[in-house]
CSV table of C-alpha atoms in Angstrom, one decimal:
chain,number,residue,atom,x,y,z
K,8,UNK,CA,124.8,72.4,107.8
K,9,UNK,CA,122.6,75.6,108.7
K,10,UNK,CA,125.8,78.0,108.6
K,11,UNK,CA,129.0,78.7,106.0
K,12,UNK,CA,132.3,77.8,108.1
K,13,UNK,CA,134.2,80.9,109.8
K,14,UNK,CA,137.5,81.0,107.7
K,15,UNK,CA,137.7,85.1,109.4
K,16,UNK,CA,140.4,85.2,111.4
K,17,UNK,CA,139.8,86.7,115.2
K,18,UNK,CA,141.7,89.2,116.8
K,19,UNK,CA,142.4,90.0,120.5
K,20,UNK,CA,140.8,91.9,122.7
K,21,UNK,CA,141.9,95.4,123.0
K,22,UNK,CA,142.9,95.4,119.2
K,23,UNK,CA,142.7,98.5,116.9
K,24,UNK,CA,139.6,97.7,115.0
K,25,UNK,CA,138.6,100.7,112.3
K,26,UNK,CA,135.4,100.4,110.5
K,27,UNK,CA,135.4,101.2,106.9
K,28,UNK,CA,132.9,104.1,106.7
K,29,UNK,CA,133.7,104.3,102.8
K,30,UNK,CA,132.8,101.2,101.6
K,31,UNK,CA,129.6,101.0,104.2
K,32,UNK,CA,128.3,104.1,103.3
K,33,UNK,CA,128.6,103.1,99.3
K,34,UNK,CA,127.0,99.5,100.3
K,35,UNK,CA,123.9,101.3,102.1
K,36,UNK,CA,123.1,103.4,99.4
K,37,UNK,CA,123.4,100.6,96.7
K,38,UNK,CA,121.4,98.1,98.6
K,39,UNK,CA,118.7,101.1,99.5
K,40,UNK,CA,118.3,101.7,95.8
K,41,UNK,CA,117.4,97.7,95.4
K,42,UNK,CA,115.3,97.5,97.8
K,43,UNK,CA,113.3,100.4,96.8
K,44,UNK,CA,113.4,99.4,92.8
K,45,UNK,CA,111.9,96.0,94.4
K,46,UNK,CA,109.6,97.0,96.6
K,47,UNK,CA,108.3,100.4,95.3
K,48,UNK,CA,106.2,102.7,97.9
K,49,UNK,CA,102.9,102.7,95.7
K,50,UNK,CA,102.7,98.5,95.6
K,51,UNK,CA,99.6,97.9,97.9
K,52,UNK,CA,100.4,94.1,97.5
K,53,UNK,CA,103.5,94.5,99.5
K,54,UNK,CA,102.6,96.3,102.4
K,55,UNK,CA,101.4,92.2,103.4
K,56,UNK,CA,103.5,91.1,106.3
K,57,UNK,CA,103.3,94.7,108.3
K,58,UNK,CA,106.8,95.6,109.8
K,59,UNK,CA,108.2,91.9,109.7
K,60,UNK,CA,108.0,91.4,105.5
K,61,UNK,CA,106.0,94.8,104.2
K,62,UNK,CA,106.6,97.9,103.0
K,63,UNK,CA,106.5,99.3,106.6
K,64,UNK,CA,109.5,97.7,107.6
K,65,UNK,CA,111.0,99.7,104.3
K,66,UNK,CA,109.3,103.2,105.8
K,67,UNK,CA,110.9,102.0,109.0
K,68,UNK,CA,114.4,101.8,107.4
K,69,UNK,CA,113.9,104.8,105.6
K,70,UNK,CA,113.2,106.9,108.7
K,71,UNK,CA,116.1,105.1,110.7
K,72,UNK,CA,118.8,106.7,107.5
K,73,UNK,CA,116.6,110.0,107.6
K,74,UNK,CA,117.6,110.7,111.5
K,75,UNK,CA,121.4,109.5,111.3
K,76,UNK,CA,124.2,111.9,111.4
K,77,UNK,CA,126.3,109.8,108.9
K,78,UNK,CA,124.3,111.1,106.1
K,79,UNK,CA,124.4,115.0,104.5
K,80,UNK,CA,121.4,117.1,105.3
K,81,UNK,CA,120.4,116.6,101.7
K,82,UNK,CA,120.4,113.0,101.7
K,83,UNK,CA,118.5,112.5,105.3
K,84,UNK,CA,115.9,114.9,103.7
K,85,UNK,CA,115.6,112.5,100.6
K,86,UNK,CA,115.1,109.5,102.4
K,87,UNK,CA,112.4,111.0,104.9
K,88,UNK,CA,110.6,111.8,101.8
K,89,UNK,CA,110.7,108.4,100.3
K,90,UNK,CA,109.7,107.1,104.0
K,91,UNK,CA,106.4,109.5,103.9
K,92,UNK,CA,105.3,107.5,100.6
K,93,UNK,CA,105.7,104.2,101.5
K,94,UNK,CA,103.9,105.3,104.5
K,95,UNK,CA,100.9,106.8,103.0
K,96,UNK,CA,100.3,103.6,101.2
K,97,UNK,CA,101.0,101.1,104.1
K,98,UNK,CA,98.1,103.3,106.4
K,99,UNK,CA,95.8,102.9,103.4
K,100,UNK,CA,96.4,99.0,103.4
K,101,UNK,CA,96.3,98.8,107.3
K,102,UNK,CA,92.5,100.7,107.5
K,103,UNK,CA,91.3,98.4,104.8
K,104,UNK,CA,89.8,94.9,105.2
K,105,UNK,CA,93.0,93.2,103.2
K,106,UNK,CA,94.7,93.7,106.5
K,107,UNK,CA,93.8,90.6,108.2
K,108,UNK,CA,96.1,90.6,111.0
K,109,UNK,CA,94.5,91.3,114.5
K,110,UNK,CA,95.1,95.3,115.0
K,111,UNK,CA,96.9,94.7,118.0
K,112,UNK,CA,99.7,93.0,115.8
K,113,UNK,CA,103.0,94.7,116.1
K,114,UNK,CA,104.9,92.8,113.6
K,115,UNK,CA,102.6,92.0,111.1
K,116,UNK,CA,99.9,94.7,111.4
K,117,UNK,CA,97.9,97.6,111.9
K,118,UNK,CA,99.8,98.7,115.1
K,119,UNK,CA,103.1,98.6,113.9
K,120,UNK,CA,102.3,100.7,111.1
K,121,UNK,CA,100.7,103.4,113.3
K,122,UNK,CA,104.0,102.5,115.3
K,123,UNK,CA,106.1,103.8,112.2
K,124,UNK,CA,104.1,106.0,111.2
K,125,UNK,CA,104.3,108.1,114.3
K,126,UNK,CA,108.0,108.0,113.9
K,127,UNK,CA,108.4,109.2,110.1
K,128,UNK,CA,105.6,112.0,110.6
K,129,UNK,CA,107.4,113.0,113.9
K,130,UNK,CA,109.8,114.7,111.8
K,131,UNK,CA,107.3,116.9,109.4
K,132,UNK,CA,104.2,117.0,111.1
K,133,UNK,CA,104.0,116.3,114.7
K,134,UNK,CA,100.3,116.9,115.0
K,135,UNK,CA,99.8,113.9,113.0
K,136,UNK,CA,101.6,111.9,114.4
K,137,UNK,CA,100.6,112.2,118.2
K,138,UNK,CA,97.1,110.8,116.1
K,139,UNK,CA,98.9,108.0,115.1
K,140,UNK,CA,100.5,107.5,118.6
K,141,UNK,CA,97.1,108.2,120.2
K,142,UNK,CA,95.2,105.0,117.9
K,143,UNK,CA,98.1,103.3,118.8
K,144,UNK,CA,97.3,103.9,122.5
K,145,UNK,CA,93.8,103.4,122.0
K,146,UNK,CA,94.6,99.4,121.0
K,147,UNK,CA,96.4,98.9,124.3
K,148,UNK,CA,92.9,98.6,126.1
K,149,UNK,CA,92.7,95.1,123.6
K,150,UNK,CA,96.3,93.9,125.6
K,151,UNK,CA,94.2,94.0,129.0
K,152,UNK,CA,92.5,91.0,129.1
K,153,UNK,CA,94.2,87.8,130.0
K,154,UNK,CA,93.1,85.6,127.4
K,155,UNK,CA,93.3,87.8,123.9
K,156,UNK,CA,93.7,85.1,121.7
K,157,UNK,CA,93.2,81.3,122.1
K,158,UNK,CA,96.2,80.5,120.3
K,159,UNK,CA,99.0,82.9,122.7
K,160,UNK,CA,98.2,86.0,123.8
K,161,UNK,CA,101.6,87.3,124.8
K,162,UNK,CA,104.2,87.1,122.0
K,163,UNK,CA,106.4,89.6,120.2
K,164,UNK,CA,104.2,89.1,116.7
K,165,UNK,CA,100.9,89.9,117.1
K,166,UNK,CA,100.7,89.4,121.1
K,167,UNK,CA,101.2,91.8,124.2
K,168,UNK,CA,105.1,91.8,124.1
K,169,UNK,CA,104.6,93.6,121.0
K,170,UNK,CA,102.3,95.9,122.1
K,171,UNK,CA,105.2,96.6,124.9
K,172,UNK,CA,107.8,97.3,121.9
K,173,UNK,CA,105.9,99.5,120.0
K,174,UNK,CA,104.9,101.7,123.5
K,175,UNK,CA,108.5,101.8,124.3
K,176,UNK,CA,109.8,103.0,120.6
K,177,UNK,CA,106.9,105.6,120.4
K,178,UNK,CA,107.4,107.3,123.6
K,179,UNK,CA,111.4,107.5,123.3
K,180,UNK,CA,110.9,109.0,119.5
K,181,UNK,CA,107.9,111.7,120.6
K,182,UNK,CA,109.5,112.6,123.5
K,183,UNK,CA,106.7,112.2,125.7
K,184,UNK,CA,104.8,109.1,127.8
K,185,UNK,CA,101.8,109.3,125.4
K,186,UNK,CA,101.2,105.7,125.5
K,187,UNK,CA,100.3,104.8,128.8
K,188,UNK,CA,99.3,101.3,129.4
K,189,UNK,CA,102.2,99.4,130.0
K,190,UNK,CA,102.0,98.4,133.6
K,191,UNK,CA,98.5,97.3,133.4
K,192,UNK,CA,99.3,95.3,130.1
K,193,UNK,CA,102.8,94.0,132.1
K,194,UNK,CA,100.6,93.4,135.3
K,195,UNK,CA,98.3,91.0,132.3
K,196,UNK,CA,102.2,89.2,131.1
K,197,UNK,CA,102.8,88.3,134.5
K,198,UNK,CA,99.5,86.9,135.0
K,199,UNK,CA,98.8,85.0,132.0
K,200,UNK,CA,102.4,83.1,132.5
K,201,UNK,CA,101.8,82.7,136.2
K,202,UNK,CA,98.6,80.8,135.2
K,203,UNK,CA,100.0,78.6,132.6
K,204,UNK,CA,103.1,77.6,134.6
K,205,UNK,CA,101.2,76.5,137.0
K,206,UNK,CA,98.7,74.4,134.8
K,207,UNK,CA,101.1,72.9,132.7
K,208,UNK,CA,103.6,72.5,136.0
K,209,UNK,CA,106.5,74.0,134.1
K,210,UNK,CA,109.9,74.6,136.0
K,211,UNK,CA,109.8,78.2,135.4
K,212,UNK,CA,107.5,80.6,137.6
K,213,UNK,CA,106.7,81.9,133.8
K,214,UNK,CA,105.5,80.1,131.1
K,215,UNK,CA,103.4,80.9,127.5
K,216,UNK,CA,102.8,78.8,124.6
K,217,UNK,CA,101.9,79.8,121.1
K,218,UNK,CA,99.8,77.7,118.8
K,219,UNK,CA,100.8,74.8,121.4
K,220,UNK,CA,103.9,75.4,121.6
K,221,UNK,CA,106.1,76.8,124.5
K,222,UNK,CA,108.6,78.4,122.5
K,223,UNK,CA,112.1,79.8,124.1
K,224,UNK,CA,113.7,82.2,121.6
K,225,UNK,CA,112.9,85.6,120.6
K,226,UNK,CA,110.3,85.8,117.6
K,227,UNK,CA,107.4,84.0,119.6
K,228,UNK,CA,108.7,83.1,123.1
K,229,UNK,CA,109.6,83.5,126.4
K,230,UNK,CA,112.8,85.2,126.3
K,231,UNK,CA,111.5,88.1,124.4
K,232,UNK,CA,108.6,88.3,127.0
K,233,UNK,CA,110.9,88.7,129.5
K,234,UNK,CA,113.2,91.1,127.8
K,235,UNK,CA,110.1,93.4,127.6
K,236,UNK,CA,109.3,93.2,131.3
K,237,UNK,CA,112.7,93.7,132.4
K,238,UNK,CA,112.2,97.0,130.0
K,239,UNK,CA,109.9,98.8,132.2
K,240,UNK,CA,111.7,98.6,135.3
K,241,UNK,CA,109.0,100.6,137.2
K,242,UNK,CA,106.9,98.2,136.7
K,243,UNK,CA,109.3,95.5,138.4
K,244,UNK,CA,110.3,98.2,141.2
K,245,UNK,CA,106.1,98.6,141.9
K,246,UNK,CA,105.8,94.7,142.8
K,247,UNK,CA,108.4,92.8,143.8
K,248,UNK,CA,106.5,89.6,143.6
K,249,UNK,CA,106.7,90.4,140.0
K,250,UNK,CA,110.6,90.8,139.9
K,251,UNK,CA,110.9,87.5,141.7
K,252,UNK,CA,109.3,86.0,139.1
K,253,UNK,CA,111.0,87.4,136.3
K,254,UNK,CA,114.0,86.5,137.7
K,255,UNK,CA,113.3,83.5,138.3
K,256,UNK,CA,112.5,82.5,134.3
K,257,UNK,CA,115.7,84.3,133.5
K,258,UNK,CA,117.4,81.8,136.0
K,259,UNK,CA,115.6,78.8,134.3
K,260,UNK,CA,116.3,80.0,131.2
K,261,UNK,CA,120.0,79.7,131.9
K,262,UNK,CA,119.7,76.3,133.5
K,263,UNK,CA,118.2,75.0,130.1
K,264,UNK,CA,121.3,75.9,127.8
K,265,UNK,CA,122.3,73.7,125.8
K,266,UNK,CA,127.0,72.2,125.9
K,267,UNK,CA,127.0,74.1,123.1
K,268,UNK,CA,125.8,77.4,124.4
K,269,UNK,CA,123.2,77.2,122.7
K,270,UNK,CA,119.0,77.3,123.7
K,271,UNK,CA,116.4,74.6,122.1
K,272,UNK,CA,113.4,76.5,119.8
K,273,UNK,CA,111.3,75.2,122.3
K,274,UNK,CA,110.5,73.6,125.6
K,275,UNK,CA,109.3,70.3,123.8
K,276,UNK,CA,113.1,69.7,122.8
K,277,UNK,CA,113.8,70.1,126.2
K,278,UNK,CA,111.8,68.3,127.7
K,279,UNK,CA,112.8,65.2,125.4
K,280,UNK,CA,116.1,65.8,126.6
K,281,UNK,CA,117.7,64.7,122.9
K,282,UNK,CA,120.0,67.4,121.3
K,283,UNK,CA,119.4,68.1,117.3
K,284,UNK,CA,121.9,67.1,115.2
K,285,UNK,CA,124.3,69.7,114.5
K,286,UNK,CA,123.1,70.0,110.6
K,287,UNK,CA,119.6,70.6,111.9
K,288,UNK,CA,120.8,73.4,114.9
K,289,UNK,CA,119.1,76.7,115.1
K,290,UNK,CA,121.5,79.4,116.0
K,291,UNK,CA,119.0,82.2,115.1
K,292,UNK,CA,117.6,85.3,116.4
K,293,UNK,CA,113.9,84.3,116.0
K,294,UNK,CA,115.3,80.6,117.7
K,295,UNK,CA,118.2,80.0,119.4
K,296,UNK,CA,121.1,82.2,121.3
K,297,UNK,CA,121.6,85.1,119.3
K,298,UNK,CA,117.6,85.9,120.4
K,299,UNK,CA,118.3,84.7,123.8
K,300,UNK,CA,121.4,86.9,124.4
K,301,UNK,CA,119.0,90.4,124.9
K,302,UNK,CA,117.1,88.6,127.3
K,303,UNK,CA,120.6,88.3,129.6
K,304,UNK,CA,122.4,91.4,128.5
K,305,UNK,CA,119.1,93.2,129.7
K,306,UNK,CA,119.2,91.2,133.0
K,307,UNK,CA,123.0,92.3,133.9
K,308,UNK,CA,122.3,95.9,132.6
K,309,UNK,CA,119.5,95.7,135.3
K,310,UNK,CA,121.0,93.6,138.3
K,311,UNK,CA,124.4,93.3,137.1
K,312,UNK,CA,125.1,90.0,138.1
K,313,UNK,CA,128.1,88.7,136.2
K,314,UNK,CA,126.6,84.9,135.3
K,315,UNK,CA,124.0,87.1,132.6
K,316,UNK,CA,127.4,88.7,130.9
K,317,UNK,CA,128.8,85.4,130.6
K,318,UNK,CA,126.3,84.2,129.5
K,319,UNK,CA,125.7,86.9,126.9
K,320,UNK,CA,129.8,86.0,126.3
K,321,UNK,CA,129.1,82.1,125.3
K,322,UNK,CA,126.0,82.9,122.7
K,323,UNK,CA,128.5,85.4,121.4
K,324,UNK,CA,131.1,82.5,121.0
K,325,UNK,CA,128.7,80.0,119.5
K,326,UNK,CA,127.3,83.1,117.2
K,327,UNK,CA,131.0,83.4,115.9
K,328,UNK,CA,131.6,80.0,115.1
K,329,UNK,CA,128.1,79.1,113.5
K,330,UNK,CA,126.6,82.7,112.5
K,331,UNK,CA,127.3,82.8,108.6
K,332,UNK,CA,123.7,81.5,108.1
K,333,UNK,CA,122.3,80.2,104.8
K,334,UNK,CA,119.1,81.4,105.1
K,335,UNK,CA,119.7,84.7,103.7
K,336,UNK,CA,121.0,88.7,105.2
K,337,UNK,CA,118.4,89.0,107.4
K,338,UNK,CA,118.1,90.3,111.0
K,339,UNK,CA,115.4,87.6,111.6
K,340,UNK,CA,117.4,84.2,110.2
K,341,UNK,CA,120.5,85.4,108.4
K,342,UNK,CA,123.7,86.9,108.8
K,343,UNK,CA,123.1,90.4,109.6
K,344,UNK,CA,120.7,88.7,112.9
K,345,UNK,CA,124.0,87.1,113.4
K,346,UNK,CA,126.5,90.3,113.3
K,347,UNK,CA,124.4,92.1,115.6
K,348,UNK,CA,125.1,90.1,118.7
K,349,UNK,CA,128.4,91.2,118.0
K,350,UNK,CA,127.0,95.1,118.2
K,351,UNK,CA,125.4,94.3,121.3
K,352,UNK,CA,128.8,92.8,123.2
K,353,UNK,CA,130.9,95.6,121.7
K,354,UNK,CA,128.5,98.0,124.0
K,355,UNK,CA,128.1,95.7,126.5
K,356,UNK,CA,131.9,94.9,127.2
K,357,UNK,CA,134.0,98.1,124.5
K,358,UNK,CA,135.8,95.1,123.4
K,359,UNK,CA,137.0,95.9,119.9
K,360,UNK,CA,137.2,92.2,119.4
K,361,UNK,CA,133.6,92.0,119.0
K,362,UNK,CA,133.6,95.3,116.3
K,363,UNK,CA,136.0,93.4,114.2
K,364,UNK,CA,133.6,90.2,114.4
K,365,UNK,CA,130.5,92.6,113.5
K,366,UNK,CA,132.4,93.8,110.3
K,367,UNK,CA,133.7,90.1,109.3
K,368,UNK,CA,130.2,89.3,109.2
K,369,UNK,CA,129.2,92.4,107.0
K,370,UNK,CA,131.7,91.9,104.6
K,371,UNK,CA,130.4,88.1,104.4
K,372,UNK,CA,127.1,89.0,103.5
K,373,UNK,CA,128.6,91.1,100.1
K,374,UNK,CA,131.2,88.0,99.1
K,375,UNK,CA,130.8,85.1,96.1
K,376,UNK,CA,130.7,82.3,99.0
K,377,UNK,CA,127.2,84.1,100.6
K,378,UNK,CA,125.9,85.2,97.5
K,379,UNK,CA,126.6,82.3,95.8
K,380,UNK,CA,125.6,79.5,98.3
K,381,UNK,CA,122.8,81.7,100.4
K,382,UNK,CA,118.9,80.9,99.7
K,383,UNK,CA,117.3,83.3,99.0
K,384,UNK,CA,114.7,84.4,101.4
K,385,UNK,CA,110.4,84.4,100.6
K,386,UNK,CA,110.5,88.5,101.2
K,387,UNK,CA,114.3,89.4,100.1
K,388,UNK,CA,114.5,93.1,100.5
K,389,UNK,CA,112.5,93.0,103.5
K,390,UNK,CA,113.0,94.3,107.0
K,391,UNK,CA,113.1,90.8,109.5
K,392,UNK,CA,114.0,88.5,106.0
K,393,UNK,CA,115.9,90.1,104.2
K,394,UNK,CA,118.5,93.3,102.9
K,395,UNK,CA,116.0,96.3,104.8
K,396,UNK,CA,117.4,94.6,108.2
K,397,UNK,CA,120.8,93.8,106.3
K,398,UNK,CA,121.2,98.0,106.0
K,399,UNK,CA,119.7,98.7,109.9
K,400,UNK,CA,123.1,96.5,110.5
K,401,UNK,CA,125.5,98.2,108.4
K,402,UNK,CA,124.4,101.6,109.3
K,403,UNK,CA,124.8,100.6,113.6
K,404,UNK,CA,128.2,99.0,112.1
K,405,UNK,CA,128.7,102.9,111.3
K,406,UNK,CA,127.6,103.9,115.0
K,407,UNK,CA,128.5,101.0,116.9
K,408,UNK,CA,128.2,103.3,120.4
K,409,UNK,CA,124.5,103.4,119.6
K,410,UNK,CA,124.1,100.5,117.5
K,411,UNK,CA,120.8,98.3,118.6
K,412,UNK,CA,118.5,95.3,117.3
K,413,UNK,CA,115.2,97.1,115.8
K,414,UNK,CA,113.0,97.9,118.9
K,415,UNK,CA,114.9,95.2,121.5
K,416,UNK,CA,116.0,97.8,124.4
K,417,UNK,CA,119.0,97.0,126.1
K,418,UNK,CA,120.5,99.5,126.9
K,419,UNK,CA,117.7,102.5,127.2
């Protein structure tokens, strides 16, 4: 088996759930302290791996705690500080040639960097970082083309949707529309899947692949493709033709899941119509429903069209009963990944049920069973793998009215 069994026991809705600030807030600044022991801000080698598994997913937490309210002045001041070093060394890495990653790459390079960067400097020197924000907008014009790369142009990693993330998260922190490509590079999304569904004659009007593969969940497939497009909804309002479409591959995406609520990694399982054994099911965020579940809470935020909640109900359902992943804390493949599509129902639906099921999870991550019987992940303190994510999650545990997956919009 992939998960630990659920021996929590649920509550009903309407319950009085109450969140432990206490023993959070003591967890967070423990598990900072690890993570920046273990991945110090001078350690060229780690800044490797960009947002996903680098030190820029560490600057990233570090400006997340430095802007929330649940911390003293004193303390928010500290950890910008600490955010400003690890940035420093992750720009040197990105504008050197041991940055390999196509500079287009959200997750794993260059741009996300400028990405965070823009963020952390936003707060001490906004001059440089409308710099940052303006290189970032200067590697949109790469997004334009159809065919970027011959592996997948269009994916979350190191593809358009990326692109789209980072646009999004920089505009909302500056304050201002300073990037300004995104319903050229959407206009490019629609397109390019248009074009391969109709090659490859797939049942959806939208279609990519990825090194061959037409995945489904959210790391490097459709789902988070979509999620982006339904993100800029004056891009969908401008063409209609374009909503159609989008809605129609949100539609097929429901048709494809699984009895047990569940979505394949990929349209290959699909198509061979034979379900994985249960030891071998991936109820992830990078594949399987606890991705898939922004794609539909974003559809019924924007047409709210009941089927899209329940379905955002059922991966929640599955996400209780098989969420306690081995893999590790992460937000990518691990339990915190998990506890947040409890966060995201708790907004969607104020159902304390779902707060209680968020904080079961959390506490699951610090007992003997998970620490114990967990692997432990290739980049442990990291940000997608590993305890960085792990704190994003207990500190939206802390704010569950604003609590959100790093850089998925649902609700903005």
């Amino acid at each position: 088996m992939r998960y630990f069994p659920n021996r929590y026991k649920d509550v009903s809705s309407g319950s009085v759930v109450e969140v432990d600030r206490t023993k959070w807030l003591a967890a967070i600044e423990s598990t900072v302290a690890t993570i920046t022991s273990n991945m110090p801000p001078s350690c060229v080698e780690n800044c490797d791996g960009g947002l996903y598994v680098g030190n820029a997913g560490v600057a990233y937490l570090l400006y997340r705690l430095s802007v929330s309210e649940v911390f003293g002045a004193d303390q928010r001041t500290a950890y910008a500080r600490l955010a400003g070093h690890y940035l420093s060394t992750c720009l040197t890495y990105s504008e050197s040639a041991s940055d390999r990653d196509p500079p287009l790459s959200f997750l794993l390079g260059k741009a996300g960097v400028y990405v965070v960067g823009a963020a952390v400097l936003s707060q001490s020197d906004p001059e440089k970082a409308d710099q940052l924000a303006l290189k970032y907008e200067a590697l949109g014009e790469l997004c334009k083309p159809i065919r970027i790369f011959p592996y997948g142009s269009d994916e979350l990693f190191v593809g358009r949707t990326g692109y789209l993330a980072g646009s999004l998260f920089i505009n909302k922190t500056l304050g201002k529309q300073i990037v300004t490509h995104n319903l050229s590079i959407c206009r490019s999304i629609i397109q390019s899947g248009k074009e391969y569904a109709a090659k490859h004659k797939s049942s959806s009007p939208l279609m990519y692949s990825y090194h061959g593969t037409e995945y489904l969940g959210a790391a490097h497939g459709i789902s988070s493709i979509l999620l982006y497009l339904l993100c800029i909804p004056e891009f969908l309002q401008s063409d209609p033709s374009a909503e159609e479409d989008v809605r129609g591959a949100v539609d097929f995406l429901l048709r494809i899941e699984q009895p047990n609520c569940n979505y394949a990694p990929a349209m290959d399982e699909v198509n061979m119509g034979q379900k994985r054994p249960e030891s071998e099911e991936l109820v992830h965020w990078c594949h399987g429903a606890p991705g898939v579940i922004y794609t539909f809470a974003r559809a019924y935020k924007m047409w709210k069209d009941e089927k899209y909640l329940k379905a955002c109900i059922r991966c929640g359902e599955l996400t209780w009963q098989a969420g306690l992943l081995k893999k590790g804390p992460g937000i990518c493949h691990g339990v915190a990944g998990s506890g947040y599509v409890f966060l995201l129902l708790y907004r969607l639906t104020n159902d304390s049920k779902y707060l209680h099921r968020a904080q079961c999870f959390a506490e699951f991550m610090f007992s003997p069973e998970f620490q114990n019987g967990a692997r432990t992940p290739d980049s442990p303190f990291s940000l997608y793998e590993g305890w960085a994510g792990s704190v994003l999650f207990l500190l939206d545990l802390l704010q569950p009215e604003t609590a959100e997956f790093p850089f998925f919009n649902v609700f903005s």
